[in-house]
């Protein structure tokens, strides 16, 4: 069984992101673009941050899920199945409830309790599995048993196009403000958001970069190998950035459109988290803060004037917030790679 639902359109292009933006108008929040003088000084460039932590469901995953689930609802499907490390599951459950569809979501056994609770509160039926391979197998089994199509977290054209609308809005808002982007940075898990960003930036002089946690760098290794390459994910505080392998559909886009990949460690992610919290008064999850951590490294090369960052989500545990804010990273348990 293909991980990409057969009822979905073929691989997306820039026009699909633009069409997604039109279809999602009024369904998702056009989140604000934020800027901090302190962050600009630290980076040495202008840094524009797209606050998708303020999106419905707490992450930009709501965009792709809304587009994909809406299309399936219009096609007469009665339910959907999805698997993810958290935010995509929340978004699919919310989108399914909006359209009156059933939603079954498969999550890691050690998924962040906040994300599990949000998915359950949205009406999702929660199923837990230990490893990425088990989650994928269970998702296929549930789809076959129910007849409900799979909405993949990143290997789905509607998800890529929907996620790309966040980058498109950031690009447009920067241009309207007279500060057009010359670089755009996104955290990478399965690669759908970064692929959507590349599509949104098509035709503009914008370099798109992906950011991965050290040891969870399937995209970087895949680009070097010339094919999607799985990795056994290392422990990381960025729980949303640990799929074992970049998606085939995102990789087909990223292999030629992405400027490069930056690896960041937990110390750098924690420092970016504190910058966002203390300078912008914005609460991000570590997976979202990884984007700013990568942007600070990219800005150091001195080639850019305006760097855009999609702050992908803000669903984070209160205890983790307290520990990261207090700069006690040594006390923060990393997410174990076994459940990636």
Coordinates of C-alpha atoms in Angstrom, one line a residue:
X1 CA 0.0 0.0 0.0
X2 CA 1.4 3.4 -1.0
X3 CA 2.0 5.9 1.8
X4 CA 0.6 8.6 -0.5
X5 CA -3.2 8.3 -0.9
X6 CA -4.1 7.5 -4.5
X7 CA -7.0 10.0 -4.4
X8 CA -4.6 12.9 -3.9
X9 CA -3.1 14.8 -6.8
X10 CA 0.4 14.1 -8.2
X11 CA 3.5 15.9 -7.0
X12 CA 2.9 19.5 -6.2
X13 CA 4.3 22.7 -7.9
X14 CA 4.3 26.3 -7.0
X15 CA 0.8 26.8 -8.4
X16 CA -0.5 24.2 -6.0
X17 CA 0.8 26.2 -3.1
X18 CA -1.0 29.3 -4.4
X19 CA -4.2 27.3 -4.9
X20 CA -3.8 25.9 -1.4
X21 CA -3.6 29.4 0.0
X22 CA -6.8 30.3 -1.7
X23 CA -8.6 27.2 -0.4
X24 CA -7.3 27.6 3.1
X25 CA -8.3 31.3 3.4
X26 CA -10.6 31.6 6.4
X27 CA -9.8 28.1 7.6
X28 CA -6.4 28.8 9.0
X29 CA -4.8 31.8 10.7
X30 CA -2.7 34.2 8.7
X31 CA -0.1 34.3 11.5
X32 CA 2.0 37.3 12.2
X33 CA 5.6 37.9 11.2
X34 CA 7.7 38.9 14.2
X35 CA 11.0 40.7 14.5
X36 CA 13.4 41.4 17.5
X37 CA 16.1 44.0 17.4
X38 CA 18.1 41.8 19.8
X39 CA 17.9 38.8 17.5
X40 CA 18.8 40.9 14.5
X41 CA 21.9 42.2 16.3
X42 CA 22.9 38.7 17.4
X43 CA 22.4 37.3 13.8
X44 CA 24.0 40.3 12.1
X45 CA 21.1 40.3 9.6
X46 CA 17.3 41.0 9.6
X47 CA 15.4 38.0 10.9
X48 CA 11.7 37.7 10.2
X49 CA 9.9 35.0 12.2
X50 CA 6.6 33.5 11.0
X51 CA 4.7 32.7 14.3
X52 CA 3.0 29.4 13.4
X53 CA 2.9 28.5 17.0
X54 CA -0.2 30.7 17.0
X55 CA -1.9 28.6 14.3
X56 CA -5.0 26.5 15.1
X57 CA -3.8 23.4 16.8
X58 CA -0.5 25.1 17.8
X59 CA 1.5 24.3 14.6
X60 CA 1.7 24.8 10.9
X61 CA 0.7 21.2 10.4
X62 CA -2.9 22.5 10.5
X63 CA -2.4 23.9 7.0
X64 CA -1.5 20.6 5.2
X65 CA -4.0 18.6 7.3
X66 CA -6.9 21.0 6.5
X67 CA -6.2 20.8 2.8
X68 CA -5.8 17.1 2.6
X69 CA -8.7 16.2 4.9
X70 CA -10.9 18.7 3.2
X71 CA -10.3 17.1 -0.2
X72 CA -11.0 13.7 1.2
X73 CA -14.2 14.9 2.8
X74 CA -15.3 16.4 -0.5
X75 CA -14.6 13.0 -2.1
X76 CA -17.0 11.3 0.2
X77 CA -14.6 9.6 2.6
X78 CA -16.0 9.0 6.1
X79 CA -12.7 9.0 8.0
X80 CA -8.9 9.3 7.9
X81 CA -5.9 7.6 9.4
X82 CA -2.6 9.3 10.2
X83 CA 0.6 8.7 12.1
X84 CA 3.1 11.3 13.4
X85 CA 5.2 12.3 16.4
X86 CA 2.4 14.7 17.5
X87 CA 1.5 17.9 15.7
X88 CA 0.3 16.3 12.5
X89 CA -1.9 14.0 14.5
X90 CA -3.4 17.0 16.4
X91 CA -4.0 18.8 13.1
X92 CA -5.6 15.8 11.3
X93 CA -7.9 15.2 14.3
X94 CA -9.0 18.9 14.3
X95 CA -9.5 18.9 10.5
X96 CA -11.5 15.7 10.6
X97 CA -13.8 17.0 13.3
X98 CA -14.4 20.2 11.3
X99 CA -15.5 18.0 8.3
X100 CA -17.4 15.4 10.4
X101 CA -15.0 12.6 9.7
X102 CA -13.6 10.0 12.0
X103 CA -9.9 10.2 12.7
X104 CA -7.5 7.5 14.0
X105 CA -4.0 8.7 14.8
X106 CA -1.0 6.6 15.6
X107 CA 1.5 8.2 17.9
X108 CA 4.8 7.1 19.6
X109 CA 4.5 5.4 22.9
X110 CA 6.6 8.2 24.4
X111 CA 4.9 11.1 22.6
X112 CA 4.6 14.4 24.4
X113 CA 1.6 14.2 26.7
X114 CA 0.5 17.7 25.6
X115 CA 0.2 16.5 22.0
X116 CA -1.5 13.3 22.9
X117 CA -4.0 15.2 24.9
X118 CA -4.7 17.7 22.2
X119 CA -5.3 15.0 19.6
X120 CA -7.7 13.2 21.9
X121 CA -9.5 16.4 22.8
X122 CA -10.0 17.0 19.1
X123 CA -11.8 13.7 18.8
X124 CA -9.0 11.5 17.5
X125 CA -8.9 7.9 18.3
X126 CA -5.4 7.4 19.8
X127 CA -3.3 4.3 19.1
X128 CA 0.3 4.0 20.4
X129 CA 3.3 2.2 18.9
X130 CA 6.9 2.0 19.9
X131 CA 9.0 2.5 16.8
X132 CA 8.6 4.3 13.4
X133 CA 8.4 1.0 11.6
X134 CA 5.6 -0.2 13.9
X135 CA 3.7 3.1 13.5
X136 CA 3.8 2.8 9.7
X137 CA 2.8 -0.8 9.7
X138 CA -0.1 -0.2 12.1
X139 CA -1.2 2.8 10.1
X140 CA -1.5 0.6 7.0
X141 CA -3.3 -2.0 8.9
X142 CA -5.8 0.5 10.3
X143 CA -6.4 2.0 6.9
X144 CA -7.0 -1.4 5.4
X145 CA -9.4 -2.4 8.2
X146 CA -11.5 0.8 8.1
X147 CA -11.2 1.7 4.4
X148 CA -10.1 5.2 5.5
X149 CA -7.3 6.7 3.5
X150 CA -3.9 7.7 5.1
X151 CA -3.0 11.3 5.4
X152 CA 0.7 11.1 5.6
X153 CA 2.6 13.6 7.7
X154 CA 4.9 14.7 4.9
X155 CA 4.8 12.2 2.0
X156 CA 1.5 13.7 0.6
X157 CA 1.1 16.4 -2.1
X158 CA -1.7 18.2 -0.3
X159 CA 0.3 18.2 3.0
X160 CA 3.3 19.7 1.2
X161 CA 1.2 22.3 -0.6
X162 CA -0.6 23.2 2.5
X163 CA 2.5 23.5 4.6
X164 CA 4.0 25.7 1.9
X165 CA 1.4 28.3 2.4
X166 CA 3.1 29.4 5.7
X167 CA 6.3 30.1 3.7
X168 CA 4.3 31.8 0.9
X169 CA 2.7 34.2 3.5
X170 CA 6.1 35.0 5.0
X171 CA 7.5 35.7 1.6
X172 CA 4.6 37.9 0.6
X173 CA 4.6 39.8 3.9
X174 CA 8.3 40.5 3.7
X175 CA 7.9 41.9 0.2
X176 CA 5.1 44.1 1.3
X177 CA 7.2 45.5 4.1
X178 CA 10.0 46.3 1.8
X179 CA 12.3 43.7 3.3
X180 CA 12.3 40.8 0.8
X181 CA 13.8 37.5 1.9
X182 CA 17.0 36.2 0.5
X183 CA 17.0 33.1 2.7
X184 CA 14.3 31.0 4.2
X185 CA 14.8 28.5 7.0
X186 CA 12.6 25.6 8.1
X187 CA 13.1 22.7 10.6
X188 CA 13.0 19.3 8.9
X189 CA 11.4 16.1 10.1
X190 CA 10.0 14.3 7.1
X191 CA 10.7 17.2 4.8
X192 CA 7.2 18.3 3.8
X193 CA 7.4 21.8 5.2
X194 CA 10.8 22.4 3.6
X195 CA 9.6 21.1 0.3
X196 CA 6.6 23.4 0.4
X197 CA 8.9 26.3 1.2
X198 CA 11.0 25.5 -1.9
X199 CA 7.8 25.5 -4.0
X200 CA 6.6 28.8 -2.5
X201 CA 10.0 30.4 -3.2
X202 CA 10.1 29.2 -6.8
X203 CA 11.0 32.1 -9.2
X204 CA 12.4 34.3 -6.4
X205 CA 16.0 34.8 -5.4
X206 CA 15.5 33.1 -2.1
X207 CA 17.8 30.3 -0.8
X208 CA 15.9 27.7 1.2
X209 CA 17.6 25.8 4.0
X210 CA 16.6 22.9 6.1
X211 CA 17.6 22.4 9.8
X212 CA 18.0 19.0 11.4
X213 CA 19.0 17.9 14.9
X214 CA 22.4 16.3 15.1
X215 CA 21.9 12.5 14.7
X216 CA 18.4 13.0 13.2
X217 CA 19.8 14.1 9.8
X218 CA 18.1 11.8 7.3
X219 CA 17.7 14.7 4.8
X220 CA 21.4 15.6 4.9
X221 CA 22.4 12.0 4.5
X222 CA 19.8 11.5 1.8
X223 CA 21.1 14.5 -0.2
X224 CA 24.6 13.1 0.0
X225 CA 23.5 9.6 -1.1
X226 CA 21.2 10.8 -3.8
X227 CA 18.3 8.9 -2.4
X228 CA 16.1 8.8 0.7
X229 CA 18.3 7.3 3.4
X230 CA 16.9 6.2 6.8
X231 CA 18.8 6.9 10.0
X232 CA 18.3 5.5 13.5
X233 CA 17.4 8.8 15.2
X234 CA 19.5 10.0 18.1
X235 CA 18.0 11.4 21.3
X236 CA 16.9 15.0 21.0
X237 CA 14.8 17.5 22.7
X238 CA 13.2 18.3 19.3
X239 CA 10.6 15.5 19.4
X240 CA 8.9 16.6 16.1
X241 CA 12.1 16.3 14.1
X242 CA 12.8 12.6 14.4
X243 CA 11.2 10.6 11.6
X244 CA 13.6 7.9 10.6
X245 CA 13.6 8.9 6.9
X246 CA 12.8 11.9 4.8
X247 CA 9.7 11.3 2.6
X248 CA 10.1 10.3 -1.0
X249 CA 7.9 13.1 -2.4
X250 CA 9.6 15.8 -0.4
X251 CA 13.0 14.5 -1.3
X252 CA 12.2 14.6 -5.0
X253 CA 11.6 18.4 -4.6
X254 CA 14.4 19.1 -2.1
X255 CA 17.2 17.3 -3.9
X256 CA 17.3 20.1 -6.5
X257 CA 15.6 23.1 -4.9
X258 CA 17.1 23.1 -1.4
X259 CA 20.3 25.3 -0.8
X260 CA 21.5 23.1 2.0
X261 CA 21.0 21.5 5.4
X262 CA 22.3 22.8 8.8
X263 CA 22.7 20.5 11.8
X264 CA 22.0 21.9 15.3
X265 CA 22.5 20.3 18.7
X266 CA 20.4 20.5 21.8
X267 CA 22.4 23.3 23.3
X268 CA 21.8 25.5 20.2
X269 CA 18.1 24.6 20.1
X270 CA 17.8 25.5 23.8
X271 CA 19.5 28.8 23.3
X272 CA 17.2 29.6 20.4
X273 CA 14.2 28.6 22.6
X274 CA 15.3 31.2 25.2
X275 CA 15.8 33.9 22.6
X276 CA 12.2 33.4 21.3
X277 CA 10.8 33.3 24.9
X278 CA 12.7 36.2 26.4
X279 CA 13.2 38.6 23.4
X280 CA 9.9 38.0 21.4
X281 CA 7.8 36.7 24.3
X282 CA 6.9 33.7 22.1
X283 CA 6.5 30.2 23.3
X284 CA 7.9 27.7 20.8
X285 CA 8.5 23.9 21.1
X286 CA 12.1 22.9 20.6
X287 CA 11.3 21.5 17.1
X288 CA 10.2 25.0 16.1
X289 CA 13.1 26.8 17.9
X290 CA 15.5 24.6 15.8
X291 CA 14.7 26.8 12.8
X292 CA 16.0 29.9 14.6
X293 CA 19.1 28.0 15.7
X294 CA 19.8 27.1 12.1
X295 CA 19.1 30.6 10.9
X296 CA 21.7 32.0 13.3
X297 CA 24.3 29.7 11.8
X298 CA 23.3 30.5 8.3
X299 CA 23.4 34.3 9.0
X300 CA 27.0 34.0 10.2
X301 CA 28.3 33.5 6.6
X302 CA 27.5 37.1 5.9
X303 CA 25.9 36.5 2.5
X304 CA 22.3 37.4 3.5
X305 CA 20.4 40.5 4.4
X306 CA 17.0 39.2 5.4
X307 CA 16.5 35.7 6.7
X308 CA 13.0 34.3 7.2
X309 CA 12.2 31.5 9.7
X310 CA 9.0 29.5 9.9
X311 CA 8.4 28.9 13.6
X312 CA 6.6 25.7 13.0
X313 CA 4.9 25.0 16.4
X314 CA 4.4 25.7 20.0
X315 CA 3.0 22.6 21.6
X316 CA 5.5 22.1 24.5
X317 CA 5.4 20.6 27.9
X318 CA 5.2 23.0 30.8
X319 CA 8.0 21.2 32.7
X320 CA 10.3 21.4 29.6
X321 CA 9.5 25.2 29.3
X322 CA 10.6 25.7 32.9
X323 CA 13.8 23.8 32.5
X324 CA 14.8 25.3 29.2
X325 CA 14.0 28.8 30.4
X326 CA 16.1 28.3 33.4
X327 CA 19.0 27.2 31.2
X328 CA 19.2 23.8 32.8
X329 CA 19.6 21.8 29.6
X330 CA 21.5 19.1 31.5
X331 CA 18.3 18.4 33.4
X332 CA 16.2 18.1 30.3
X333 CA 15.7 14.5 29.1
X334 CA 16.1 14.1 25.4
X335 CA 13.5 12.1 23.5
X336 CA 14.8 8.6 22.9
X337 CA 15.4 7.7 19.3
X338 CA 13.6 4.3 19.7
X339 CA 10.2 6.0 19.3
X340 CA 11.1 8.0 16.3

